[in-house]
Amino acid sequence: MIRRARVLPVLVLAPLLLTACGSEKAGHPGPSGTASAAAPAADPPTGELASRAQAMGVAPELVYVTEAPGFTLAQQSVGVLGDDGFSATWVDGDTNALLRLAVDRGTLTTDTCPEQPVGDMSGEHTTCERDGGAWYRTGAGRHEYALSEQGHVVRVSAETDAVPRDVLRAAALAAHRPDAAETDRLLPSAEPAPTTPVERGDLPPFGDGAPDSRVDVGG
């Protein structure tokens, strides 16, 4: 007995072909490892990062964190920069050298780079040198690596004789938006710290609670 091969109708076959051909979505690597389209822009920060940053008065998208060998975050340095920018400082435990991260709104171009002081030291001459996708800037005894992002600039600066250029560059390139664990270490909680009532020793346990101001014998 001869079996006849079943032929799928064109209307059924077409969607299957389209599904097979479209399984490689835009933005995902193809067989060659290259993306077929640019990845979408990152969504604005939400959740714990957003609530903690907003409680400080900092725009969540301007919160960054970095790292450098031997440097530890100085928790008390974390704060607001300008209107809603962000800044924090890391300290070398051996040399006490300071590494400052600052993120604020704005841009940095060939024309505007020399006009913007290094480390907020106004009135000082600033030199700018292109280093890959970043700017290397010097002035007022300090040096800085600055990276222009979408609508803001990420800067990592230090005293020139305290932190080598290669360490500064590595710290700047390592700057990124914090994950959940880094957010917990970097930003204070959005919830107010609980307060414990202060007990006064001169309040009697009876009556209207007025202070006991009686004078002892002899005094």
XYZ file of N, CA, C and O in Angstrom:
876
model
N 0.858 -1.189 0.000
C 0.000 0.000 0.000
C 0.894 1.239 0.000
O 1.798 1.368 0.822
N 0.619 2.143 -0.891
C 1.448 3.344 -1.039
C 0.789 4.479 -0.262
O -0.382 4.802 -0.457
N 1.591 5.086 0.703
C 1.088 6.218 1.477
C 1.427 7.515 0.765
O 2.540 7.707 0.314
N 0.485 8.367 0.700
C 0.726 9.659 0.077
C 1.249 10.655 1.120
O 0.753 10.716 2.234
N 2.255 11.411 0.711
C 2.808 12.430 1.613
C 1.825 13.572 1.751
O 1.272 14.046 0.755
N 1.609 13.981 3.004
C 0.689 15.088 3.231
C 1.394 16.407 3.002
O 2.486 16.645 3.501
N 0.804 17.293 2.307
C 1.365 18.614 2.011
C 0.579 19.647 2.783
O -0.646 19.740 2.653
N 1.299 20.430 3.642
C 0.614 21.442 4.426
C 0.161 22.580 3.531
O 0.885 23.004 2.634
N -1.003 23.088 3.764
C -1.466 24.237 2.982
C -0.542 25.422 3.160
O 0.120 25.584 4.176
N -0.524 26.295 2.165
C 0.353 27.477 2.200
C 0.007 28.372 3.377
O 0.880 28.932 4.032
N -1.278 28.490 3.728
C -1.675 29.363 4.828
C -1.136 28.881 6.166
O -0.902 29.656 7.083
N -0.936 27.555 6.314
C -0.376 27.004 7.552
C 1.135 27.072 7.521
O 1.790 27.325 8.528
N 1.727 26.878 6.375
C 3.177 26.819 6.253
C 3.827 28.184 6.414
O 4.893 28.317 7.010
N 3.167 29.231 5.937
C 3.775 30.566 5.976
C 4.082 31.038 7.389
O 5.181 31.510 7.670
N 3.139 30.935 8.357
C 3.480 31.378 9.728
C 4.626 30.604 10.345
O 5.423 31.147 11.094
N 4.740 29.304 10.016
C 5.835 28.526 10.568
C 7.166 29.016 10.048
O 8.161 29.090 10.773
N 7.219 29.373 8.776
C 8.465 29.884 8.198
C 8.829 31.231 8.810
O 9.991 31.505 9.102
N 7.810 32.080 8.999
C 8.086 33.384 9.593
C 8.584 33.250 11.013
O 9.471 33.964 11.462
N 8.015 32.306 11.764
C 8.452 32.090 13.148
C 9.885 31.611 13.200
O 10.696 32.052 14.012
N 10.245 30.686 12.306
C 11.602 30.147 12.284
C 12.595 31.219 11.912
O 13.670 31.335 12.485
N 12.244 32.072 10.930
C 13.174 33.105 10.475
C 13.285 34.231 11.483
O 14.304 34.916 11.546
N 12.233 34.445 12.281
C 12.256 35.574 13.217
C 12.658 35.206 14.605
O 12.528 36.002 15.522
N 13.143 33.988 14.827
C 13.514 33.572 16.178
C 14.728 34.304 16.688
O 14.973 34.377 17.879
N 15.519 34.878 15.790
C 16.683 35.663 16.198
C 16.243 37.103 16.302
O 16.173 37.839 15.328
N 15.878 37.553 17.501
C 15.283 38.859 17.710
C 16.329 39.947 17.590
O 17.510 39.744 17.790
N 15.832 41.121 17.284
C 16.725 42.277 17.204
C 17.341 42.529 18.563
O 16.681 42.490 19.583
N 18.639 42.863 18.526
C 19.341 43.151 19.767
C 19.980 41.941 20.381
O 20.749 42.055 21.327
N 19.682 40.734 19.903
C 20.287 39.522 20.426
C 21.362 39.046 19.465
O 21.244 39.189 18.248
N 22.424 38.459 19.960
C 23.510 38.029 19.091
C 23.057 36.971 18.100
O 22.269 36.094 18.422
N 23.540 37.065 16.870
C 23.307 36.058 15.854
C 24.389 35.018 15.917
O 25.198 34.985 16.852
N 24.470 34.163 14.917
C 25.477 33.111 14.927
C 26.893 33.653 14.964
O 27.807 33.025 15.482
N 27.095 34.854 14.406
C 28.445 35.408 14.388
C 28.812 36.075 15.696
O 29.952 36.502 15.881
N 27.829 36.232 16.621
C 28.105 36.853 17.915
C 27.882 38.346 17.904
O 28.116 39.014 18.899
N 27.441 38.924 16.791
C 27.199 40.353 16.726
C 25.720 40.611 16.833
O 24.894 39.838 16.374
N 25.359 41.719 17.475
C 23.954 42.050 17.647
C 23.376 42.549 16.351
O 24.031 43.262 15.591
N 22.130 42.169 16.089
C 21.497 42.596 14.863
C 20.904 43.991 14.966
O 20.532 44.580 13.980
N 20.788 44.518 16.184
C 20.305 45.888 16.385
C 20.824 46.378 17.715
O 21.212 45.605 18.579
N 20.827 47.715 17.874
C 21.342 48.295 19.109
C 20.440 47.923 20.269
O 19.221 47.845 20.137
N 21.057 47.674 21.438
C 20.280 47.333 22.632
C 19.506 48.548 23.091
O 19.968 49.679 22.959
N 18.291 48.360 23.623
C 17.506 49.501 24.084
C 18.158 50.191 25.265
O 18.935 49.590 26.007
N 17.838 51.475 25.423
C 18.403 52.244 26.533
C 17.913 51.680 27.858
O 16.821 51.148 27.971
N 18.758 51.809 28.900
C 18.409 51.284 30.214
C 17.231 52.050 30.791
O 17.115 53.262 30.629
N 16.340 51.320 31.441
C 15.193 51.955 32.069
C 15.644 52.758 33.282
O 16.672 52.459 33.906
N 14.890 53.805 33.657
C 15.237 54.579 34.851
C 15.260 53.673 36.078
O 14.459 52.736 36.174
N 16.162 53.929 37.018
C 16.230 53.101 38.217
C 14.910 53.112 38.990
O 14.235 54.131 39.078
N 14.551 51.967 39.554
C 13.335 51.856 40.354
C 13.664 51.119 41.649
O 14.806 50.728 41.888
N 12.642 50.891 42.472
C 12.817 50.100 43.677
C 13.631 50.797 44.739
O 13.523 52.007 44.960
N 14.480 50.015 45.406
C 15.240 50.510 46.550
C 16.175 51.648 46.171
O 16.317 52.627 46.910
N 16.838 51.531 45.024
C 17.748 52.591 44.574
C 16.993 53.902 44.406
O 17.436 54.957 44.874
N 15.851 53.849 43.745
C 15.081 55.065 43.507
C 14.597 55.689 44.812
O 14.712 56.903 45.019
N 14.059 54.873 45.710
C 13.517 55.414 46.965
C 14.625 55.994 47.841
O 14.449 57.054 48.443
N 15.758 55.320 47.917
C 16.850 55.835 48.755
C 17.441 57.118 48.171
O 17.736 58.069 48.906
N 17.625 57.141 46.857
C 18.197 58.334 46.219
C 17.262 59.528 46.370
O 17.693 60.637 46.705
N 15.980 59.324 46.122
C 15.020 60.412 46.220
C 14.897 60.929 47.647
O 14.675 62.123 47.858
N 15.052 60.050 48.630
C 15.015 60.493 50.028
C 16.174 61.428 50.345
O 16.064 62.303 51.213
N 17.292 61.262 49.620
C 18.458 62.126 49.808
C 18.362 63.412 48.998
O 19.132 64.353 49.220
N 17.455 63.436 48.014
C 17.384 64.576 47.110
C 18.241 64.396 45.874
O 18.543 65.370 45.176
N 18.641 63.145 45.588
C 19.485 62.829 44.433
C 18.636 62.177 43.352
O 17.775 61.341 43.654
N 18.865 62.547 42.087
C 18.180 61.884 40.983
C 18.707 60.453 40.877
O 19.926 60.248 40.803
N 17.836 59.443 40.896
C 18.298 58.048 40.893
C 19.234 57.710 39.747
O 20.176 56.933 39.917
N 18.997 58.298 38.558
C 19.841 57.970 37.404
C 21.245 58.553 37.506
O 22.130 58.215 36.713
N 21.484 59.401 38.505
C 22.807 59.998 38.683
C 23.616 59.304 39.777
O 24.721 59.750 40.100
N 23.084 58.241 40.326
C 23.808 57.491 41.362
C 24.719 56.458 40.700
O 24.253 55.597 39.948
N 25.989 56.562 40.977
C 26.988 55.625 40.460
C 27.855 55.125 41.616
O 27.898 55.731 42.696
N 28.559 54.042 41.365
C 29.503 53.508 42.330
C 30.743 53.067 41.562
O 30.666 52.795 40.354
N 31.891 53.036 42.223
C 33.115 52.584 41.575
C 33.926 51.774 42.565
O 33.514 51.540 43.703
N 35.092 51.348 42.131
C 35.977 50.586 43.017
C 37.408 50.780 42.557
O 37.683 51.057 41.387
N 38.338 50.667 43.494
C 39.765 50.761 43.210
C 40.502 49.982 44.293
O 40.106 50.019 45.468
N 41.546 49.257 43.919
C 42.285 48.459 44.902
C 42.789 49.313 46.069
O 43.418 50.353 45.866
N 42.496 48.878 47.294
C 42.966 49.576 48.483
C 42.075 50.704 48.957
O 42.290 51.245 50.042
N 41.060 51.061 48.169
C 40.182 52.175 48.526
C 38.861 51.662 49.098
O 38.300 50.688 48.608
N 38.387 52.354 50.143
C 37.134 52.002 50.806
C 36.221 53.214 50.837
O 36.669 54.343 51.056
N 34.932 52.986 50.643
C 33.970 54.077 50.651
C 33.926 54.761 52.015
O 33.836 54.104 53.042
N 34.015 56.090 51.999
C 33.796 56.887 53.213
C 32.305 57.198 53.278
O 31.812 58.082 52.574
N 31.572 56.457 54.099
C 30.118 56.534 54.112
C 29.602 57.942 54.355
O 28.598 58.364 53.772
N 30.299 58.690 55.203
C 29.831 60.029 55.540
C 29.974 61.003 54.380
O 29.422 62.112 54.419
N 30.712 60.623 53.331
C 30.926 61.517 52.191
C 29.798 61.447 51.169
O 29.708 62.291 50.279
N 28.946 60.444 51.256
C 27.877 60.253 50.275
C 26.855 61.372 50.418
O 26.350 61.630 51.516
N 26.561 62.062 49.306
C 25.617 63.161 49.410
C 25.206 63.729 48.075
O 25.520 63.191 47.013
N 24.512 64.866 48.163
C 23.979 65.546 46.984
C 25.036 66.482 46.407
O 25.769 67.138 47.147
N 25.089 66.537 45.073
C 25.978 67.457 44.372
C 25.116 68.401 43.548
O 24.361 67.952 42.681
N 25.217 69.710 43.819
C 24.412 70.665 43.077
C 22.935 70.502 43.391
O 22.534 70.339 44.544
N 22.105 70.523 42.342
C 20.659 70.426 42.543
C 20.227 69.009 42.874
O 19.525 68.778 43.850
N 20.619 68.040 42.049
C 20.210 66.651 42.290
C 21.273 65.662 41.851
O 20.980 64.507 41.575
N 22.523 66.123 41.800
C 23.634 65.242 41.441
C 24.076 64.395 42.618
O 23.503 64.456 43.710
N 25.149 63.619 42.397
C 25.596 62.659 43.410
C 27.110 62.728 43.545
O 27.837 62.923 42.566
N 27.591 62.564 44.764
C 29.030 62.499 44.986
C 29.341 61.562 46.152
O 28.532 61.401 47.068
N 30.508 60.959 46.092
C 30.986 60.076 47.160
C 32.500 60.005 47.055
O 33.078 60.227 45.987
N 33.137 59.670 48.163
C 34.598 59.631 48.218
C 35.064 58.295 48.769
O 34.482 57.770 49.726
N 36.134 57.769 48.165
C 36.771 56.538 48.628
C 38.148 56.893 49.181
O 38.829 57.779 48.670
N 38.552 56.196 50.242
C 39.800 56.508 50.946
C 40.736 55.315 50.902
O 40.317 54.174 51.138
N 42.017 55.589 50.620
C 43.045 54.554 50.682
C 43.459 54.395 52.151
O 43.937 55.347 52.775
N 43.270 53.219 52.709
C 43.560 53.000 54.121
C 45.016 53.134 54.478
O 45.344 53.396 55.643
N 45.922 52.968 53.515
C 47.358 53.045 53.802
C 47.901 54.459 53.644
O 48.714 54.915 54.452
N 47.470 55.154 52.577
C 48.047 56.468 52.273
C 47.107 57.626 52.598
O 47.527 58.789 52.547
N 45.838 57.320 52.906
C 44.809 58.339 53.140
C 44.500 59.161 51.892
O 43.901 60.240 51.989
N 44.912 58.679 50.721
C 44.569 59.355 49.477
C 43.068 59.262 49.242
O 42.425 58.275 49.604
N 42.515 60.294 48.635
C 41.080 60.374 48.407
C 40.769 60.256 46.921
O 41.436 60.855 46.081
N 39.735 59.512 46.630
C 39.272 59.304 45.259
C 37.811 59.741 45.231
O 36.957 59.126 45.873
N 37.519 60.820 44.506
C 36.166 61.380 44.546
C 35.411 61.068 43.260
O 35.904 61.291 42.147
N 34.203 60.553 43.425
C 33.290 60.293 42.320
C 32.208 61.365 42.351
O 31.592 61.601 43.391
N 31.985 62.022 41.214
C 30.964 63.069 41.127
C 30.182 62.888 39.835
O 30.773 62.709 38.766
N 28.867 62.923 39.946
C 27.995 62.776 38.778
C 26.991 63.913 38.801
O 26.283 64.109 39.792
N 26.947 64.667 37.699
C 26.027 65.795 37.639
C 25.544 65.971 36.209
O 26.157 65.473 35.264
N 24.473 66.698 36.063
C 23.914 66.926 34.743
C 24.825 67.843 33.933
O 25.535 68.678 34.497
N 24.786 67.681 32.606
C 25.601 68.526 31.747
C 26.261 67.717 30.651
O 25.983 66.529 30.459
N 27.142 68.377 29.928
C 27.887 67.740 28.848
C 29.340 68.180 28.914
O 29.682 69.142 29.612
N 30.172 67.481 28.181
C 31.595 67.813 28.119
C 32.050 67.630 26.676
O 32.030 66.517 26.150
N 32.439 68.725 26.039
C 32.865 68.692 24.646
C 34.243 69.318 24.514
O 34.809 69.824 25.494
N 34.769 69.292 23.299
C 36.085 69.899 23.053
C 36.079 71.373 23.423
O 37.075 71.903 23.934
N 34.971 72.055 23.196
C 34.889 73.486 23.494
C 34.670 73.762 24.974
O 35.236 74.711 25.526
N 33.838 72.950 25.626
C 33.496 73.235 27.019
C 34.447 72.621 28.031
O 34.488 73.051 29.184
N 35.231 71.630 27.620
C 36.118 70.945 28.569
C 37.092 71.891 29.269
O 37.199 71.859 30.499
N 37.826 72.769 28.541
C 38.771 73.657 29.229
C 38.094 74.684 30.123
O 38.734 75.253 31.015
N 36.802 74.932 29.895
C 36.101 75.948 30.678
C 35.612 75.414 32.016
O 35.263 76.202 32.903
N 35.572 74.098 32.168
C 35.063 73.510 33.405
C 36.231 73.114 34.302
O 37.082 72.317 33.916
N 36.297 73.654 35.507
C 37.435 73.381 36.385
C 37.458 71.941 36.875
O 36.443 71.262 36.912
N 38.637 71.496 37.249
C 38.810 70.155 37.797
C 38.563 70.209 39.301
O 39.146 71.024 40.006
N 37.712 69.327 39.791
C 37.454 69.286 41.230
C 36.823 70.537 41.772
O 37.042 70.897 42.933
N 36.031 71.244 40.963
C 35.294 72.437 41.406
C 36.212 73.573 41.842
O 35.812 74.440 42.618
N 37.440 73.568 41.351
C 38.375 74.648 41.700
C 38.265 75.740 40.643
O 38.946 75.737 39.622
N 37.380 76.692 40.860
C 37.141 77.745 39.873
C 38.343 78.685 39.777
O 39.091 78.881 40.735
N 38.524 79.249 38.580
C 39.596 80.201 38.363
C 40.925 79.571 38.021
O 41.912 80.279 37.793
N 41.017 78.255 37.985
C 42.264 77.572 37.672
C 42.274 77.131 36.208
O 41.237 76.841 35.615
N 43.475 77.079 35.639
C 43.618 76.645 34.253
C 43.414 75.132 34.162
O 43.932 74.377 34.986
N 42.648 74.702 33.174
C 42.348 73.287 32.991
C 42.852 72.818 31.637
O 42.612 73.466 30.621
N 43.558 71.714 31.616
C 43.991 71.110 30.357
C 43.174 69.838 30.126
O 42.844 69.116 31.067
N 42.862 69.577 28.866
C 42.032 68.436 28.506
C 42.733 67.579 27.462
O 43.297 68.108 26.499
N 42.695 66.291 27.680
C 43.324 65.344 26.759
C 42.359 64.182 26.527
O 41.839 63.595 27.481
N 42.124 63.879 25.264
C 41.222 62.780 24.943
C 41.938 61.454 25.188
O 43.066 61.258 24.766
N 41.275 60.546 25.915
C 41.845 59.232 26.203
C 40.761 58.197 25.939
O 39.954 57.878 26.812
N 40.721 57.681 24.729
C 39.669 56.752 24.358
C 38.323 57.450 24.384
O 38.156 58.533 23.805
N 37.366 56.893 25.097
C 36.049 57.508 25.194
C 35.914 58.457 26.359
O 34.809 58.916 26.663
N 37.016 58.775 27.034
C 36.973 59.645 28.214
C 37.862 60.859 28.004
O 38.668 60.928 27.065
N 37.712 61.823 28.891
C 38.581 62.988 28.938
C 39.500 62.857 30.147
O 39.047 62.571 31.257
N 40.810 63.100 29.937
C 41.739 63.206 31.051
C 42.007 64.686 31.254
O 42.487 65.379 30.351
N 41.695 65.181 32.454
C 41.756 66.617 32.730
C 42.661 66.882 33.932
O 42.655 66.131 34.901
N 43.432 67.960 33.865
C 44.318 68.336 34.965
C 44.157 69.822 35.256
O 43.845 70.622 34.374
N 44.386 70.168 36.528
C 44.323 71.562 36.931
C 44.277 71.694 38.436
O 43.725 70.839 39.132
N 44.877 72.758 38.946
C 44.853 73.079 40.383
C 45.402 71.948 41.243
O 44.910 71.700 42.351
N 46.426 71.253 40.741
C 47.031 70.183 41.520
C 46.214 68.905 41.565
O 46.528 67.995 42.330
N 45.173 68.823 40.741
C 44.337 67.640 40.705
C 44.247 67.116 39.274
O 44.513 67.837 38.319
N 43.872 65.849 39.156
C 43.583 65.298 37.840
C 42.296 64.507 37.905
O 41.858 64.087 38.982
N 41.702 64.301 36.722
C 40.350 63.770 36.676
C 40.123 63.039 35.359
O 40.630 63.433 34.312
N 39.343 61.969 35.442
C 38.815 61.316 34.245
C 37.323 61.588 34.217
O 36.628 61.415 35.230
N 36.834 62.037 33.061
C 35.424 62.376 32.918
C 34.835 61.635 31.722
O 35.452 61.582 30.654
N 33.662 61.064 31.921
C 32.963 60.342 30.865
C 31.585 60.963 30.666
O 30.815 61.092 31.623
N 31.297 61.364 29.444
C 29.997 61.942 29.118
C 28.997 60.834 28.850
O 29.216 59.967 28.005
N 27.896 60.856 29.601
C 26.811 59.911 29.399
C 25.615 60.677 28.839
O 25.739 61.841 28.459
N 24.453 60.052 28.788
C 23.262 60.698 28.252
C 22.736 61.739 29.238
O 22.062 61.417 30.209
N 23.098 62.998 28.989
C 22.595 64.087 29.814
C 23.357 64.348 31.087
O 22.995 65.250 31.845
N 24.400 63.576 31.380
C 25.191 63.810 32.586
C 26.641 63.391 32.362
O 26.964 62.731 31.389
N 27.499 63.814 33.282
C 28.929 63.530 33.200
C 29.370 62.829 34.483
O 29.038 63.267 35.588
N 30.107 61.741 34.325
C 30.657 60.986 35.453
C 32.127 61.363 35.581
O 32.898 61.222 34.631
N 32.522 61.833 36.757
C 33.903 62.276 36.985
C 34.506 61.522 38.166
O 33.851 61.328 39.184
N 35.767 61.148 38.018
C 36.531 60.569 39.125
C 37.823 61.366 39.218
O 38.599 61.424 38.260
N 38.058 62.004 40.368
C 39.196 62.904 40.505
C 39.979 62.615 41.774
O 39.488 61.965 42.703
N 41.217 63.109 41.799
C 42.096 62.943 42.965
C 43.234 63.948 42.859
O 43.423 64.582 41.809
N 43.984 64.093 43.938
C 45.189 64.917 43.871
C 46.207 64.231 42.973
O 46.388 63.010 43.038
N 46.876 65.026 42.155
C 47.785 64.465 41.141
C 48.907 63.646 41.761
O 49.279 62.585 41.236
N 49.457 64.114 42.867
C 50.593 63.409 43.472
C 50.162 62.325 44.462
O 51.013 61.676 45.074
N 48.845 62.114 44.621
C 48.375 61.126 45.590
C 47.882 59.847 44.933
O 48.048 58.759 45.491
N 47.291 59.968 43.746
C 46.722 58.812 43.051
C 47.286 58.770 41.632
O 47.128 59.729 40.880
N 47.953 57.682 41.234
C 48.505 57.582 39.880
C 47.411 57.653 38.816
O 46.254 57.295 39.061
N 47.813 58.077 37.627
C 46.846 58.226 36.539
C 46.189 56.902 36.169
O 44.986 56.880 35.898
N 46.949 55.818 36.156
C 46.359 54.548 35.746
C 45.305 54.067 36.741
O 44.289 53.464 36.368
N 45.508 54.347 38.036
C 44.521 53.989 39.050
C 43.261 54.834 38.873
O 42.136 54.336 38.959
N 43.469 56.117 38.591
C 42.348 57.030 38.375
C 41.523 56.593 37.158
O 40.292 56.565 37.198
N 42.210 56.236 36.091
C 41.533 55.821 34.862
C 40.724 54.537 35.084
O 39.579 54.425 34.650
N 41.334 53.578 35.769
C 40.644 52.319 36.030
C 39.394 52.542 36.876
O 38.348 51.928 36.638
N 39.482 53.428 37.859
C 38.329 53.716 38.714
C 37.217 54.399 37.918
O 36.034 54.135 38.140
N 37.599 55.274 36.995
C 36.595 55.952 36.174
C 35.889 54.971 35.251
O 34.664 55.003 35.098
N 36.648 54.080 34.637
C 36.060 53.109 33.727
C 35.235 52.064 34.480
O 34.368 51.417 33.890
N 35.514 51.892 35.769
C 34.759 50.928 36.578
C 33.465 51.518 37.123
O 32.659 50.790 37.713
N 33.257 52.822 36.960
C 32.053 53.463 37.491
C 30.809 52.906 36.806
O 30.764 52.774 35.583
N 29.804 52.590 37.598
C 28.570 52.012 37.071
C 27.439 52.259 38.051
O 27.670 52.618 39.211
N 26.219 52.052 37.573
C 25.071 52.167 38.465
C 25.042 50.955 39.396
O 25.269 49.832 38.957
N 24.762 51.172 40.666
C 24.871 50.083 41.645
C 23.748 49.059 41.523
O 22.613 49.383 41.164
N 24.100 47.820 41.845
C 23.074 46.780 41.940
C 22.458 46.836 43.342
O 22.752 47.743 44.128
N 21.625 45.864 43.668
C 20.908 45.899 44.948
C 21.864 45.869 46.140
O 21.703 46.640 47.099
N 22.857 44.981 46.083
C 23.798 44.870 47.202
C 24.636 46.140 47.329
O 24.892 46.628 48.445
N 25.078 46.693 46.205
C 25.880 47.913 46.236
C 25.043 49.101 46.713
O 25.547 49.976 47.424
N 23.783 49.145 46.322
C 22.889 50.204 46.785
C 22.765 50.185 48.296
O 22.792 51.226 48.963
N 22.653 48.993 48.869
C 22.510 48.850 50.316
C 23.736 49.369 51.048
O 23.630 49.939 52.130
N 24.919 49.153 50.453
C 26.158 49.627 51.081
C 26.409 51.108 50.829
O 27.046 51.782 51.641
N 25.906 51.608 49.697
C 26.236 52.969 49.269
C 25.312 54.024 49.855
O 25.785 55.061 50.356
N 24.001 53.788 49.806
C 23.022 54.815 50.168
C 22.375 54.517 51.514
O 22.074 53.363 51.821
N 22.121 55.554 52.305
C 21.414 55.337 53.569
C 19.966 54.932 53.312
O 19.411 55.203 52.248
N 19.375 54.283 54.270
C 18.008 53.825 54.144
C 17.052 55.004 53.992
O 17.270 56.086 54.557
N 15.993 54.782 53.229
C 14.984 55.826 53.053
C 14.103 55.960 54.284
O 13.435 56.974 54.469
N 14.099 54.928 55.132
C 13.291 54.959 56.345
C 14.026 55.715 57.453
O 15.226 55.511 57.654
N 13.340 56.622 58.183
C 14.002 57.342 59.284
C 14.421 56.386 60.391
O 13.740 55.398 60.669
N 15.556 56.667 60.974
C 16.058 55.815 62.053
C 15.128 55.897 63.250
O 14.639 56.982 63.608
N 14.835 54.757 63.896
C 13.952 54.788 65.065
C 14.600 55.552 66.210
O 15.811 55.495 66.424
N 13.776 56.293 66.933
C 14.281 57.085 68.060
C 13.792 56.479 69.367
O 12.655 56.023 69.472
N 14.651 56.488 70.363
C 14.320 55.961 71.687
C 14.096 57.122 72.639
O 14.971 58.002 72.755
N 12.952 57.186 73.300
C 12.705 58.296 74.241
C 13.779 58.354 75.314
O 14.248 57.325 75.816
N 14.173 59.564 75.660
C 15.179 59.762 76.700
C 14.490 59.795 78.055
O 13.548 60.572 78.275
N 14.937 58.933 78.955
C 14.356 58.882 80.288
C 15.083 59.860 81.203
O 16.311 59.825 81.309
N 14.293 60.725 81.847
C 14.876 61.699 82.764
C 14.873 61.128 84.175
O 13.853 60.647 84.675
N 15.993 61.223 84.849
C 16.098 60.678 86.197
C 15.420 61.497 87.257
O 15.218 61.029 88.375
N 15.044 62.780 86.921
C 14.449 63.634 87.955
C 12.933 63.613 87.912
O 12.277 64.414 88.569
N 12.321 62.725 87.113
C 10.858 62.644 87.058
C 10.364 61.603 88.054
O 10.746 60.437 87.994
N 9.511 61.997 88.996
C 8.999 61.031 89.999
C 8.015 60.069 89.343
O 7.366 60.401 88.353
N 7.891 58.851 89.867
C 6.993 57.848 89.287
C 5.535 58.076 89.637
O 4.689 57.267 89.292
N 5.207 59.179 90.353
C 3.831 59.427 90.776
C 3.489 60.884 90.489
O 4.350 61.681 90.095
N 2.234 61.239 90.681
C 1.801 62.613 90.480
C 1.700 62.964 89.005
O 1.448 62.117 88.151
N 1.899 64.270 88.695
C 1.749 64.731 87.325
C 3.043 64.641 86.530
O 3.129 65.112 85.403
N 4.064 64.040 87.124
C 5.309 63.860 86.396
C 6.192 65.077 86.360
O 7.136 65.166 85.587
N 5.936 66.064 87.230
C 6.775 67.263 87.251
C 8.132 66.929 87.822
O 8.271 66.029 88.666
N 9.183 67.620 87.403
C 10.520 67.327 87.921
C 10.588 67.494 89.436
O 9.930 68.374 90.022
N 11.379 66.638 90.085
C 11.573 66.686 91.521
C 12.741 67.601 91.803
O 13.894 67.258 91.575
N 12.422 68.829 92.272
C 13.479 69.828 92.508
C 13.695 70.078 93.992
O 14.171 71.148 94.377
N 13.300 69.131 94.856
C 13.507 69.311 96.283
C 14.979 69.329 96.622
O 15.784 68.648 95.983
N 15.322 70.120 97.632
C 16.722 70.240 98.051
C 16.958 69.316 99.224
O 16.170 69.283 100.188
N 18.018 68.528 99.151
C 18.341 67.615 100.233
C 18.819 68.389 101.454
O 19.168 69.575 101.383
N 18.890 67.676 102.584
C 19.348 68.280 103.824
C 20.784 68.761 103.646
O 21.649 68.054 103.161
N 21.011 70.023 104.048
C 22.346 70.600 103.969
C 22.625 71.232 102.628
O 23.718 71.767 102.407
N 21.651 71.271 101.811
C 22.002 71.793 100.528
C 21.130 72.606 99.776
O 21.499 73.187 98.814
